[in-house]
Short mmCIF file of C-alpha atoms in Angstrom, two decimals:
data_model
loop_
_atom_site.label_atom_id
_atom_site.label_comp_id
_atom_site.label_asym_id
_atom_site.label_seq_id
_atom_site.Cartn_x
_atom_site.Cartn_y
_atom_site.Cartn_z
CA UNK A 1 88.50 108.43 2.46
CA UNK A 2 89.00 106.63 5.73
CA UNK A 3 87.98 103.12 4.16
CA UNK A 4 90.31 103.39 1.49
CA UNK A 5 93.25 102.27 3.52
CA UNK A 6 91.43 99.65 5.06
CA UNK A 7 90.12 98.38 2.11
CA UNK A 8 93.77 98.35 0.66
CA UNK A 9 94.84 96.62 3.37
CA UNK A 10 92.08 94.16 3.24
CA UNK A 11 93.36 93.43 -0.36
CA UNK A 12 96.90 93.28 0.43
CA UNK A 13 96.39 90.63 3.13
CA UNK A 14 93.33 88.79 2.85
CA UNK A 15 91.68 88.88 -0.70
CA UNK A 16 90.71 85.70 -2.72
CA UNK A 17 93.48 84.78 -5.36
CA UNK A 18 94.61 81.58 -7.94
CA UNK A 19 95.85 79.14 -5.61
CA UNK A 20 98.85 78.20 -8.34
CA UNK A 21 101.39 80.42 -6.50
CA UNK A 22 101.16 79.46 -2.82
CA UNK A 23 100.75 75.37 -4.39
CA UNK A 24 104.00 75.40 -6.12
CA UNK A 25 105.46 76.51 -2.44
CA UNK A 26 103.86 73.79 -0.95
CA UNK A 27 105.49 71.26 -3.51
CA UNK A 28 108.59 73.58 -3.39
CA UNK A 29 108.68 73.05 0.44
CA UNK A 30 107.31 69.91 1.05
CA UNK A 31 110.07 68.54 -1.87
CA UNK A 32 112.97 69.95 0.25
CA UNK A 33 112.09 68.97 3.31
CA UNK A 34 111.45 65.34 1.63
CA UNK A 35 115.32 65.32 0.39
CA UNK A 36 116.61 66.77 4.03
CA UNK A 37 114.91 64.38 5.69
CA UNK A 38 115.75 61.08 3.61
CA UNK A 39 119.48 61.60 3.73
CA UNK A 40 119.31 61.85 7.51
CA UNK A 41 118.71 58.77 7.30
CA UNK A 42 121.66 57.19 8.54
CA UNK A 43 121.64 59.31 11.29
CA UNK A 44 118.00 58.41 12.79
CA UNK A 45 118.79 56.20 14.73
CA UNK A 46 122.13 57.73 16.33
CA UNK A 47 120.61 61.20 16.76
CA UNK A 48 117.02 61.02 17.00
CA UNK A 49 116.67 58.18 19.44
CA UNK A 50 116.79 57.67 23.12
CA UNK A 51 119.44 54.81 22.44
CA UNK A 52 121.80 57.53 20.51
CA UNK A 53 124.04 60.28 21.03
CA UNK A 54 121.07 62.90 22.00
CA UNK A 55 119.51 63.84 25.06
CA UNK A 56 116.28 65.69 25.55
CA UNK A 57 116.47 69.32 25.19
CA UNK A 58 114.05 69.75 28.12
CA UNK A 59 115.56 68.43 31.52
CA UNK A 60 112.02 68.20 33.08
CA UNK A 61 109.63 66.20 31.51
CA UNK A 62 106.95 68.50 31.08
CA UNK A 63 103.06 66.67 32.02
CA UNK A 64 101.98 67.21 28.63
CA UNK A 65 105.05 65.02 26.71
CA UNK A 66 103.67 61.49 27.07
CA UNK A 67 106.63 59.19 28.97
CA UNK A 68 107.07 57.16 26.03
CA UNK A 69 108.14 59.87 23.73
CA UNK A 70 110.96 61.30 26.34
CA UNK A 71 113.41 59.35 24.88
CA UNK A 72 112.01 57.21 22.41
CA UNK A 73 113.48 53.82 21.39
CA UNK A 74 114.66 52.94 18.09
CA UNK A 75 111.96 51.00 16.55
CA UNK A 76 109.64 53.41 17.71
CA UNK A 77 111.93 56.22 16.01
CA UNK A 78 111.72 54.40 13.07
CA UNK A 79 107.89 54.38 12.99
CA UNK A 80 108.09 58.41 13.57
CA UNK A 81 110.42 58.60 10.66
CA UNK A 82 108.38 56.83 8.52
CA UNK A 83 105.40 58.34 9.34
CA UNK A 84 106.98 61.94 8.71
CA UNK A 85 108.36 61.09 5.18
CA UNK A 86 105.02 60.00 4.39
CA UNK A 87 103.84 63.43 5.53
CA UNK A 88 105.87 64.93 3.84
CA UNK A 89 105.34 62.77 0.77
CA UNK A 90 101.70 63.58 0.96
CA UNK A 91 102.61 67.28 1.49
CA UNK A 92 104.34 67.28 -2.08
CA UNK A 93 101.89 65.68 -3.77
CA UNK A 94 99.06 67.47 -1.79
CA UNK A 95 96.81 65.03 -0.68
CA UNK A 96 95.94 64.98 3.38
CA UNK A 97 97.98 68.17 3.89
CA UNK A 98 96.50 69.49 6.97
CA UNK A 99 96.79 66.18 8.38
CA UNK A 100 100.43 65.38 7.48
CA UNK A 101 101.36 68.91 8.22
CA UNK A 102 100.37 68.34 11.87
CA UNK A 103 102.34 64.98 11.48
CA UNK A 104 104.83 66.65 10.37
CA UNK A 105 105.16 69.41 13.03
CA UNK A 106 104.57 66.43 15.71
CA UNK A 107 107.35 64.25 14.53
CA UNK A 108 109.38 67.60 14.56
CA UNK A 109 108.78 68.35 18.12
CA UNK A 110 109.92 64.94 19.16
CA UNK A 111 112.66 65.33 17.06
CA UNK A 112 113.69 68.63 18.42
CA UNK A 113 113.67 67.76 22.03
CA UNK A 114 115.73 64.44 21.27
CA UNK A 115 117.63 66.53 18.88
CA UNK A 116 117.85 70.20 19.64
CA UNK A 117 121.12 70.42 21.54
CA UNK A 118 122.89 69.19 18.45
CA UNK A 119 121.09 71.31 15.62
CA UNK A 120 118.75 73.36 15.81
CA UNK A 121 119.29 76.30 13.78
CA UNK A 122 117.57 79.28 11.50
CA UNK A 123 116.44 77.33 8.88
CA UNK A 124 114.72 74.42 10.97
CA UNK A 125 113.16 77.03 12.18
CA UNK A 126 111.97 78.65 8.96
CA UNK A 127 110.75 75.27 7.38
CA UNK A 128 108.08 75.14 11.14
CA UNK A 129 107.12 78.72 10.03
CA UNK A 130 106.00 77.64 7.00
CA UNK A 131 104.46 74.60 7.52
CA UNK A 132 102.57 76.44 10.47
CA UNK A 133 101.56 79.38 7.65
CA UNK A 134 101.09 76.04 4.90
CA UNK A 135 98.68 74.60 7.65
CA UNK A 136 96.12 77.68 6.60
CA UNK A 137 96.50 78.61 3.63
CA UNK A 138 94.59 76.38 0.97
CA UNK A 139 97.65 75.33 -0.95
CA UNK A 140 96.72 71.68 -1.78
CA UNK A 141 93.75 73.43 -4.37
CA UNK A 142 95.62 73.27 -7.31
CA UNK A 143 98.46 70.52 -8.45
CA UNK A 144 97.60 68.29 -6.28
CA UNK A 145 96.60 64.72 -5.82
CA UNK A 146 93.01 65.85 -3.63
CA UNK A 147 92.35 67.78 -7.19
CA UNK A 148 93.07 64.87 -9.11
CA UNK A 149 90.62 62.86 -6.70
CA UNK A 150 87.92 65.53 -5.94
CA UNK A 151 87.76 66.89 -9.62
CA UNK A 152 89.06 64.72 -12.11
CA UNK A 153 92.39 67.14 -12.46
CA UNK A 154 95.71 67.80 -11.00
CA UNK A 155 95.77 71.38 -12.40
CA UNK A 156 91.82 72.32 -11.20
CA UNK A 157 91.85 75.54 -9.29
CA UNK A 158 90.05 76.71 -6.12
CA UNK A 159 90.58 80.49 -5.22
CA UNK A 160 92.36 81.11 -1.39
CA UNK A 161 93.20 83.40 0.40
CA UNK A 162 96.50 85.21 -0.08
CA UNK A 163 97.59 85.62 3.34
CA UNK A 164 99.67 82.42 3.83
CA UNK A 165 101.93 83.89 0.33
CA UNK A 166 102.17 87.68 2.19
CA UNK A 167 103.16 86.22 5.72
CA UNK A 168 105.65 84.21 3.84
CA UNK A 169 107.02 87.02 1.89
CA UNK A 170 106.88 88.90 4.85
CA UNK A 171 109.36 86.30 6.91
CA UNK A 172 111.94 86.12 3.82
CA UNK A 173 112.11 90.01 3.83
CA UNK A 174 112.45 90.42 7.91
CA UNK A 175 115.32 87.21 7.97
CA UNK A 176 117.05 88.68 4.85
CA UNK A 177 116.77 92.52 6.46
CA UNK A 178 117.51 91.19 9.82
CA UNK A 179 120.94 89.29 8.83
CA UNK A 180 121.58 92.00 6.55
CA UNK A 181 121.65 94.52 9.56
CA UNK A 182 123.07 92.30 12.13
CA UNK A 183 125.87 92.05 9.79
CA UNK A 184 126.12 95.63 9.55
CA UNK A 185 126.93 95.98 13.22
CA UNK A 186 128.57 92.39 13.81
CA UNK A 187 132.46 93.05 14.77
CA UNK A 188 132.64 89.88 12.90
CA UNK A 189 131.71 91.33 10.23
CA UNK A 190 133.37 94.33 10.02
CA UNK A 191 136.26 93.38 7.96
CA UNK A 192 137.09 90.40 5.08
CA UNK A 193 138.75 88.12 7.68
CA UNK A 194 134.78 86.67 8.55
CA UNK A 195 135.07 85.45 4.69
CA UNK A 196 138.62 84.29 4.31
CA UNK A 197 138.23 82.45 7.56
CA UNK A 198 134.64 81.04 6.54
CA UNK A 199 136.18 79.76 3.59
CA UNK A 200 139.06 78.16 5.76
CA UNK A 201 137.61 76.74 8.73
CA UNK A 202 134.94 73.71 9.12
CA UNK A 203 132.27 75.33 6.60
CA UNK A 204 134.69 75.12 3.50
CA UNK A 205 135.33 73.03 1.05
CA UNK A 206 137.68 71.94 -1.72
CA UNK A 207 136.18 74.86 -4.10
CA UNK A 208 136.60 77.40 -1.12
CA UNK A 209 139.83 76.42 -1.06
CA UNK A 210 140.72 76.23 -4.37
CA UNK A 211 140.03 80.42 -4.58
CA UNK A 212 142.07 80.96 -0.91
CA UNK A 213 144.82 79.57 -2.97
CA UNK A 214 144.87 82.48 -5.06
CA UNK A 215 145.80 84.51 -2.14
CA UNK A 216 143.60 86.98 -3.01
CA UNK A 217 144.66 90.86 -1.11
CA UNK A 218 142.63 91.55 2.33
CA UNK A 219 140.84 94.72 0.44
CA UNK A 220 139.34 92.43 -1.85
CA UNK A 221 138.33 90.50 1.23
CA UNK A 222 136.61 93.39 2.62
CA UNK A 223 134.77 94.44 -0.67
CA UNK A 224 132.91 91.21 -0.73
CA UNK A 225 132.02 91.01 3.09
CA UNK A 226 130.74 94.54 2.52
CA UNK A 227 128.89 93.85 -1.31
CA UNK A 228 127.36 90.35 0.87
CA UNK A 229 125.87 92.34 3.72
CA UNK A 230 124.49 95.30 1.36
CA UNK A 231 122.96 92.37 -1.38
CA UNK A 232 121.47 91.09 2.02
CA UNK A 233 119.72 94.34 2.64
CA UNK A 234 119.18 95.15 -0.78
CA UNK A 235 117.56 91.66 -2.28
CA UNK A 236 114.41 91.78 -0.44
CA UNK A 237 113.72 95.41 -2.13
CA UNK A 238 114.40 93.93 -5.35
CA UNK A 239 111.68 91.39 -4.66
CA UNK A 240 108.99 93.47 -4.08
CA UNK A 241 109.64 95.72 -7.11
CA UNK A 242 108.27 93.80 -10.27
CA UNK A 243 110.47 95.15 -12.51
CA UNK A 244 113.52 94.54 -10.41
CA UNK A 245 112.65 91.34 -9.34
CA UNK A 246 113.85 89.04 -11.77
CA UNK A 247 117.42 90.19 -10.60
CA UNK A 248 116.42 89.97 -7.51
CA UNK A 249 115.90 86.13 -7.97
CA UNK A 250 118.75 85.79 -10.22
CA UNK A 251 121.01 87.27 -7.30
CA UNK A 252 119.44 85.19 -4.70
CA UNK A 253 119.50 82.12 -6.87
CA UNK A 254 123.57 82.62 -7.52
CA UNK A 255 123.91 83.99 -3.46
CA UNK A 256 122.71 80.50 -2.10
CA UNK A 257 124.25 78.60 -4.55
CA UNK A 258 127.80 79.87 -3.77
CA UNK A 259 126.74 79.51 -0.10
CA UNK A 260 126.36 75.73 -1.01
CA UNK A 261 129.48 75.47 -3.21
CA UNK A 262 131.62 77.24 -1.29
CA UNK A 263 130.05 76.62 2.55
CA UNK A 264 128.46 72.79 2.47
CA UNK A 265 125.63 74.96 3.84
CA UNK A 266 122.91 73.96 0.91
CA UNK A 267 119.90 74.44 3.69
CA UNK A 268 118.86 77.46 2.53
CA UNK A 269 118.50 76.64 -1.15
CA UNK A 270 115.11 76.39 -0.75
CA UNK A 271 114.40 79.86 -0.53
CA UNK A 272 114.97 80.13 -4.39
CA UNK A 273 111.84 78.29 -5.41
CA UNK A 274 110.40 80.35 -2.54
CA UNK A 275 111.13 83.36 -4.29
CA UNK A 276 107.79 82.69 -5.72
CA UNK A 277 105.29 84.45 -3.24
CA UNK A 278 107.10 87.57 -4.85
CA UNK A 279 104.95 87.25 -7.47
CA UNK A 280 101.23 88.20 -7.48
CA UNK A 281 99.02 85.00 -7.66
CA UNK A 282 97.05 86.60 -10.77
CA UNK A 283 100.31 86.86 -12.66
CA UNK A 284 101.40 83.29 -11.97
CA UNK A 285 98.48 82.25 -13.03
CA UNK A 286 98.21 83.85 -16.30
CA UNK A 287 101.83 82.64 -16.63
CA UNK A 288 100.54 78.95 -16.13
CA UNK A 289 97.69 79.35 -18.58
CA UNK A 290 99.80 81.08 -21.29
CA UNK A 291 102.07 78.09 -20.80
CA UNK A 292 99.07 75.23 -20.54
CA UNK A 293 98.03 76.24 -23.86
CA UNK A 294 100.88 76.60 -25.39
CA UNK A 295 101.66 72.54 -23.88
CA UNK A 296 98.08 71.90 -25.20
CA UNK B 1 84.20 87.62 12.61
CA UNK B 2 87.05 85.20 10.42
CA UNK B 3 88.31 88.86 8.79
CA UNK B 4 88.69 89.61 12.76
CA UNK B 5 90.46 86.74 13.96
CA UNK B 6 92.65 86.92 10.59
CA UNK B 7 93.67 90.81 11.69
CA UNK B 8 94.41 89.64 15.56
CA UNK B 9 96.46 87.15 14.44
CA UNK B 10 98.31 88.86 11.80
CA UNK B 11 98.63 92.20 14.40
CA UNK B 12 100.24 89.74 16.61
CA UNK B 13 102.68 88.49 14.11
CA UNK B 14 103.77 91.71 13.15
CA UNK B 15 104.14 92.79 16.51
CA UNK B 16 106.06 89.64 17.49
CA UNK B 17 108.54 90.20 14.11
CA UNK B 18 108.75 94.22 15.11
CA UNK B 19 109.82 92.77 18.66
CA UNK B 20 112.35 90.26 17.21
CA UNK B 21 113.74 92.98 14.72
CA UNK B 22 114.39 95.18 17.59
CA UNK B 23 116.16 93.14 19.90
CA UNK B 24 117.85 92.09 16.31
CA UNK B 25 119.14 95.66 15.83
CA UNK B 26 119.48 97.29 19.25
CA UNK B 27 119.09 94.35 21.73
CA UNK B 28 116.27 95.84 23.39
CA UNK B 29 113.43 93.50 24.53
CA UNK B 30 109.78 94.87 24.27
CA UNK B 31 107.46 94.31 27.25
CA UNK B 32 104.55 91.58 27.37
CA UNK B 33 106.41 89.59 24.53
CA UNK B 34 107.34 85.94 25.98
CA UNK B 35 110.46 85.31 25.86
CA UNK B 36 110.64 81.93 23.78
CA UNK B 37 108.51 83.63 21.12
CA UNK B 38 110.82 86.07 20.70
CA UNK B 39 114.45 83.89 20.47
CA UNK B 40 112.01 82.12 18.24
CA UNK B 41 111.56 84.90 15.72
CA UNK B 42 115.17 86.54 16.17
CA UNK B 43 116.48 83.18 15.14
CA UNK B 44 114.75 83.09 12.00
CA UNK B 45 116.70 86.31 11.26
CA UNK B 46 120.16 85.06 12.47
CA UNK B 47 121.91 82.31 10.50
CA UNK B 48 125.93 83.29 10.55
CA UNK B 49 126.63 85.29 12.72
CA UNK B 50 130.27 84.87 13.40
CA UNK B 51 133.37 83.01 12.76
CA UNK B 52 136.06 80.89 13.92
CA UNK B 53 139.61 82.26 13.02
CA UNK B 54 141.03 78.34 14.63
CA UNK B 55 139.54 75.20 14.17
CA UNK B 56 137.90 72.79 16.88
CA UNK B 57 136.48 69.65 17.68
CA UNK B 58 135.38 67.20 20.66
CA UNK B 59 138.43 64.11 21.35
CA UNK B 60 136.54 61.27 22.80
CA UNK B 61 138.10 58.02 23.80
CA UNK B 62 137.53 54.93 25.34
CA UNK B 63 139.04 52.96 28.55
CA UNK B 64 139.72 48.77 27.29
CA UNK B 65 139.36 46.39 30.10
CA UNK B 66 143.44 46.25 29.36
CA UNK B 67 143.62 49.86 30.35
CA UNK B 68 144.53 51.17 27.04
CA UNK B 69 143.24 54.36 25.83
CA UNK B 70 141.38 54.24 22.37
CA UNK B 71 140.27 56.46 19.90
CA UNK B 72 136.72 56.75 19.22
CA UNK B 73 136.43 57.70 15.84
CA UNK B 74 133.26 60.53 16.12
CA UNK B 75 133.35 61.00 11.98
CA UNK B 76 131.94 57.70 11.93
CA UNK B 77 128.79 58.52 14.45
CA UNK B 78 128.20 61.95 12.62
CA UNK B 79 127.28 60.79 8.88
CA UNK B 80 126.55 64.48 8.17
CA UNK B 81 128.90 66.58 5.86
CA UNK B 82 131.67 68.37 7.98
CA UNK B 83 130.77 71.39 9.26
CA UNK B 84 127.52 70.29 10.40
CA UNK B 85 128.94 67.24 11.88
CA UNK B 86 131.24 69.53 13.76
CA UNK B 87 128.88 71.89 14.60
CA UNK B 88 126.64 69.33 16.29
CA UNK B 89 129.97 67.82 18.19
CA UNK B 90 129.93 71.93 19.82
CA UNK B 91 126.83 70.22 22.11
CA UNK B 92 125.14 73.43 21.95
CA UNK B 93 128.17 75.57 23.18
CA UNK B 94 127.35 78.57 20.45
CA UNK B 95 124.16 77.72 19.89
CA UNK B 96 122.79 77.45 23.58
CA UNK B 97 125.26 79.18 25.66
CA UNK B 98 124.38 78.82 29.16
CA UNK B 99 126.06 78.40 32.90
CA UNK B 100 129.35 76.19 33.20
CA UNK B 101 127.39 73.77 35.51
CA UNK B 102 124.63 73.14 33.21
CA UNK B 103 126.63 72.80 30.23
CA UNK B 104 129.22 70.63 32.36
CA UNK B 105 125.85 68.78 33.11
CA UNK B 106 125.48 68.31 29.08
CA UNK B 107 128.84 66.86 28.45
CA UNK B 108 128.60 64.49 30.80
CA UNK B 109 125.22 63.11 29.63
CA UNK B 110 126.66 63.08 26.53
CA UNK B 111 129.69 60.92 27.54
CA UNK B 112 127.04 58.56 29.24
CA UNK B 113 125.41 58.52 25.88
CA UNK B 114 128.63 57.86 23.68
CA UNK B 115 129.38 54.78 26.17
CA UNK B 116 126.18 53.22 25.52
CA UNK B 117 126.55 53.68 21.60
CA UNK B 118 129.46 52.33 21.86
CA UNK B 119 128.61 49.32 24.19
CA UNK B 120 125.99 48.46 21.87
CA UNK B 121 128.61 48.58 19.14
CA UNK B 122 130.64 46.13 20.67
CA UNK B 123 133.76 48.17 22.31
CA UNK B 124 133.77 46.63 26.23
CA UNK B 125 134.91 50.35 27.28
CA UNK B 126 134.98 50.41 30.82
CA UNK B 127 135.38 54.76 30.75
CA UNK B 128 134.96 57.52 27.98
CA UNK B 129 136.58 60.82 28.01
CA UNK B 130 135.83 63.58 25.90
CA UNK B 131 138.68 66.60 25.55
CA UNK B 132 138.48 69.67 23.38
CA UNK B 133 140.87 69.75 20.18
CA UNK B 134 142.01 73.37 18.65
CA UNK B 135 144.39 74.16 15.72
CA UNK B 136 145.30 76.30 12.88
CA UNK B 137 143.08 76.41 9.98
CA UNK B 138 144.94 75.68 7.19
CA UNK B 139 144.19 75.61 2.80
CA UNK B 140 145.36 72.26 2.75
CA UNK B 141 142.09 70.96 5.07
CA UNK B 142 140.05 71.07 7.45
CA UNK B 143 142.46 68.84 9.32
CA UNK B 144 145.53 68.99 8.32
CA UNK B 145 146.98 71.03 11.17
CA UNK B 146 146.09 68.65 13.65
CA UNK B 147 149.08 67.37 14.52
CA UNK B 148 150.96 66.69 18.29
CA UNK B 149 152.68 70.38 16.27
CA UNK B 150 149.89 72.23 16.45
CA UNK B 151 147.15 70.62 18.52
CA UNK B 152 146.25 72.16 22.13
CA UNK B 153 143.97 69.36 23.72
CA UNK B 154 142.04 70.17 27.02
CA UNK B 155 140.65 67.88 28.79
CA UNK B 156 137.10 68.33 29.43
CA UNK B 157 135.83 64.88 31.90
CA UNK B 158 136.14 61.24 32.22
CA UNK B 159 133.10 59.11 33.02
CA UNK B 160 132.58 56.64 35.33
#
C-alpha cells in the first residue's frame, strides 16, 4: 500500500520511454530558436556588441566574466554568433547536443548581459528552461544525425527517461495557469479596454486594425478579455486530458496564431509544436510506426 | 543514488515553481528561496501583463558642428518589427523598474552609446539628446498622431 504511490510517482517522472516525443521537441525547439536567431541578424552587431547601442546588464564586472567578454567587440560578436547558429544547427539536427546546448546557453549569457536591458522577456526565458531541461534528457536518440552516424539510421531509437517531457509539460501548465490567474486579478485586465488598446497601440498591426475599424461595442470587448483569460486557465486542463486534448491544441494552435496576426508577437508560436510532451511517449511512438509503415 | 539526485532536483523545482506561483497570485515571497531564482520563474509565468492606453517612444537627436539640431532616425538602428523595436527603446523602464538615479544612470550610458554609433556612422555630432515622445493611439497607425497637435515631448538629458 505505501509503495504504490511511490511507485506511481516513480513512473510518472522517471520511467524509461521511446525517445520520439521529447526528439521532435528538440528539433521543434532547436528549429525556432534557429529562425529567431538568424533574422537578428542585422541587429548583432548594433545590439549585441560592446560597439552598439547596449550596455552590460551587470554594472560590476563580476571575477568570474572574463574582461574580454564585458563588452565584446564586433568581430568577436560575430564569432559568438556564428558559433551559436551552429549550435543551434547541430541542436536541430541532433548531433553534439550537449555540447552545443552549453554553447548555446554560453553565447546566451553574453548576450543577455550585453543585451538584457533592451529585451529580455518571458519567452527568452522559456527557450533557457528548455535547453537547460534538453541538456538531460536524451533527446538526440532518435531523428538525429548521432543515430544516423552511431547506427546506420536517423529514425533508430534508444529508450530515455521521461522526465525532461514532464518538467516541460509541467512549465507550459504553471506559465499558462500563472498568466491565466494574474490576468484574473490584473486591473488591466479587468475590462475590454486591455484588448482594444492592445490592438491600437505599438503591438498592432494592419489586421488589428482592420477589426478596430468595425467599432465593435465595449461589451464585446469585455467578453473576449474575459473568454482569453478563462482559455488561459482552461487550455492546460485540456492538455492533460487525452480525450480533450486535441482541442486543446487546436485552441492553442489558433490562440498564438492570432497573437501573431494580430500582436507582431509570433515568439510564442513555438509552444504549438511543444504541445507535444502532452502526449505519452508510447503513443507517439506507435503513431510514428503506424505511419513508418504505412510510408514503407 | 541517480533516482535520488533526480527526486532532489525535481523537489527543488517544484518548490521553486510553488514559490514563483505564489508570489504570482498573492505576492507573497517564501523564505530560503533566492531572490533571482524566483523573478526567474515568475517571469516565465508573466508575458502581458498590462497595457498602454497612449503611445510612446524615445526622441534622440544630434548637435552638428553648425549647431543645428538633427534627427536621429532610431527606426533605422532597431531593425526589429515595431513593437519590439519600441519596447527595447523603453531601456528597461517596464521591464526593470528601478530608482530614478540608476535608471537616469542608464539613459545616459545609452546616449554615450548612440553617439558612438553614430560617430562611427559618419554624423560629426558634437551632443545627443534623448526626450520622451507621447500621443494618442490612433486606427490609422501606430504613428499617425504624432504630430506638433498631439505630441507632448519631455526632455529627458543632453550629453556632453
Amino acid at each position: 500500500m505505501t509503495r504504490a504511490p511511490a511507485a506511481r510517482w516513480d513512473r510518472f517522472w522517471f520511467r524509461l520511454c521511446p525517445p520520439q516525443c521529447i526528439a521532435l521537441v528538440r528539433i521543434a525547439v532547436g528549429a525556432w530558436l534557429l529562425l529567431i536567431w538568424t533574422l537578428r541578424a542585422p541587429a548583432i552587431a548594433l545590439h549585441f556588441s560592446g560597439a552598439g547601442l547596449s550596455i552590460p546588464a551587470l554594472t560590476v564586472r563580476p571575477l568570474w566574466f572574463p574582461a574580454f567578454l564585458w563588452a565584446p567587440s564586433i568581430p568577436l560578436t560575430f564569432v559568438f554568433y556564428g558559433f551559436l547558429l551552429f549550435a543551434l544547427l547541430c541542436i536541430t539536427v541532433g548531433v553534439a547536443m550537449r555540447t552545443s546546448i552549453f554553447i548555446t546557453l554560453f553565447c546566451t549569457v553574453i548576450f543577455w548581459n550585453t543585451s538584457l536591458w533592451l529585451f529580455w522577456t518571458s519567452y527568452e526565458r522559456i527557450f533557457v528552461f528548455l535547453l537547460a531541461v534538453l541538456l538531460l534528457s536524451g533527446a538526440d536518440r532518435t531523428f538525429s544525425l548521432r543515430q544516423r552516424i552511431r547506427k546506420g539510421r536517423w529514425g533508430c531509437a534508444e529508450p530515455v527517461s521521461i522526465f525532461a517531457q514532464r518538467l516541460i509539460a509541467f512549465q507550459i501548465t504553471a506559465t499558462y495557469v500563472g498568466v491565466g490567474w494574474q490576468k484574473m486579478v490584473l486591473p488591466a485586465w479587468q475590462g475590454g479596454e486591455v484588448m482594444s488598446y492592445s490592438f491600437a497601440n505599438r503591438w498592432g498591426t494592419l489586421a488589428s486594425r482592420w477589426i478596430l475599424a468595425w467599432d465593435i461595442p465595449m461589451p464585446w470587448w469585455d467578453a473576449l478579455t474575459l473568454g482569453v483569460v478563462y482559455f488561459e486557465l482552461l487550455l492546460p486542463i485540456l492538455l492533460w486530458i487525452p480525450r480533450c486534448r486535441k482541442w486543446g491544441i487546436l485552441g492553442g494552435a489558433v490562440f498564438h496564431i492570432a497573437i501573431a496576426v494580430l500582436m507582431q508577437i509570433w515568439w510564442f508560436l513555438f509552444l504549438i509544436p511543444a504541445y507535444l510532451v502532452f502526449f505519452e511517449p508510447e503513443s507517439v511512438e506507435r503513431w510514428y510506426m503506424r505511419r513508418r509503415t504505412s510510408w514503407s | 543514488m541517480k533516482r535520488v539526485i533526480q527526486n532532489v532536483g525535481l523537489f527543488l523545482y517544484l518548490l521553486l515553481t510553488a514559490a514563483a506561483f505564489l508570489y504570482t497570485m498573492v505576492r507573497v515571497r517564501m523564505p530560503l528561496i533566492p531572490w533571482r531564482a524566483l523573478v526567474y520563474s515568475y517571469v516565465m509565468m508573466a508575458p502581458y501583463q498590462g497595457y498602454e492606453e497612449v503611445n510612446a517612444d524615445l526622441y534622440a537627436e544630434g548637435l552638428l558642428p553648425t549647431g543645428v539640431w538633427e534627427l536621429i532616425d532610431l527606426d533605422t538602428l532597431y531593425p526589429f518589427v515595431r513593437g519590439e523595436a519600441n519596447f527595447r527603446r523603453e531601456l528597461g523602464r517596464n521591464t526593470y523598474p528601478t530608482s530614478d538615479a540608476e535608471q537616469a544612470t542608464r539613459d545616459r550610458a545609452f546616449a554615450m552609446r548612440l553617439l558612438a554609433v553614430r560617430h562611427a556612422a559618419g554624423r560629426p555630432y558634437v551632443a545627443v539628446r534623448l526626450s520622451h515622445d507621447v500621443w494618442p493611439v490612433s486606427l490609422e497607425s501606430f504613428a499617425a498622431l504624432r504630430t506638433d497637435l498631439f505630441l507632448q515631448r519631455s526632455p529627458m538629458l543632453q550629453i556632453p
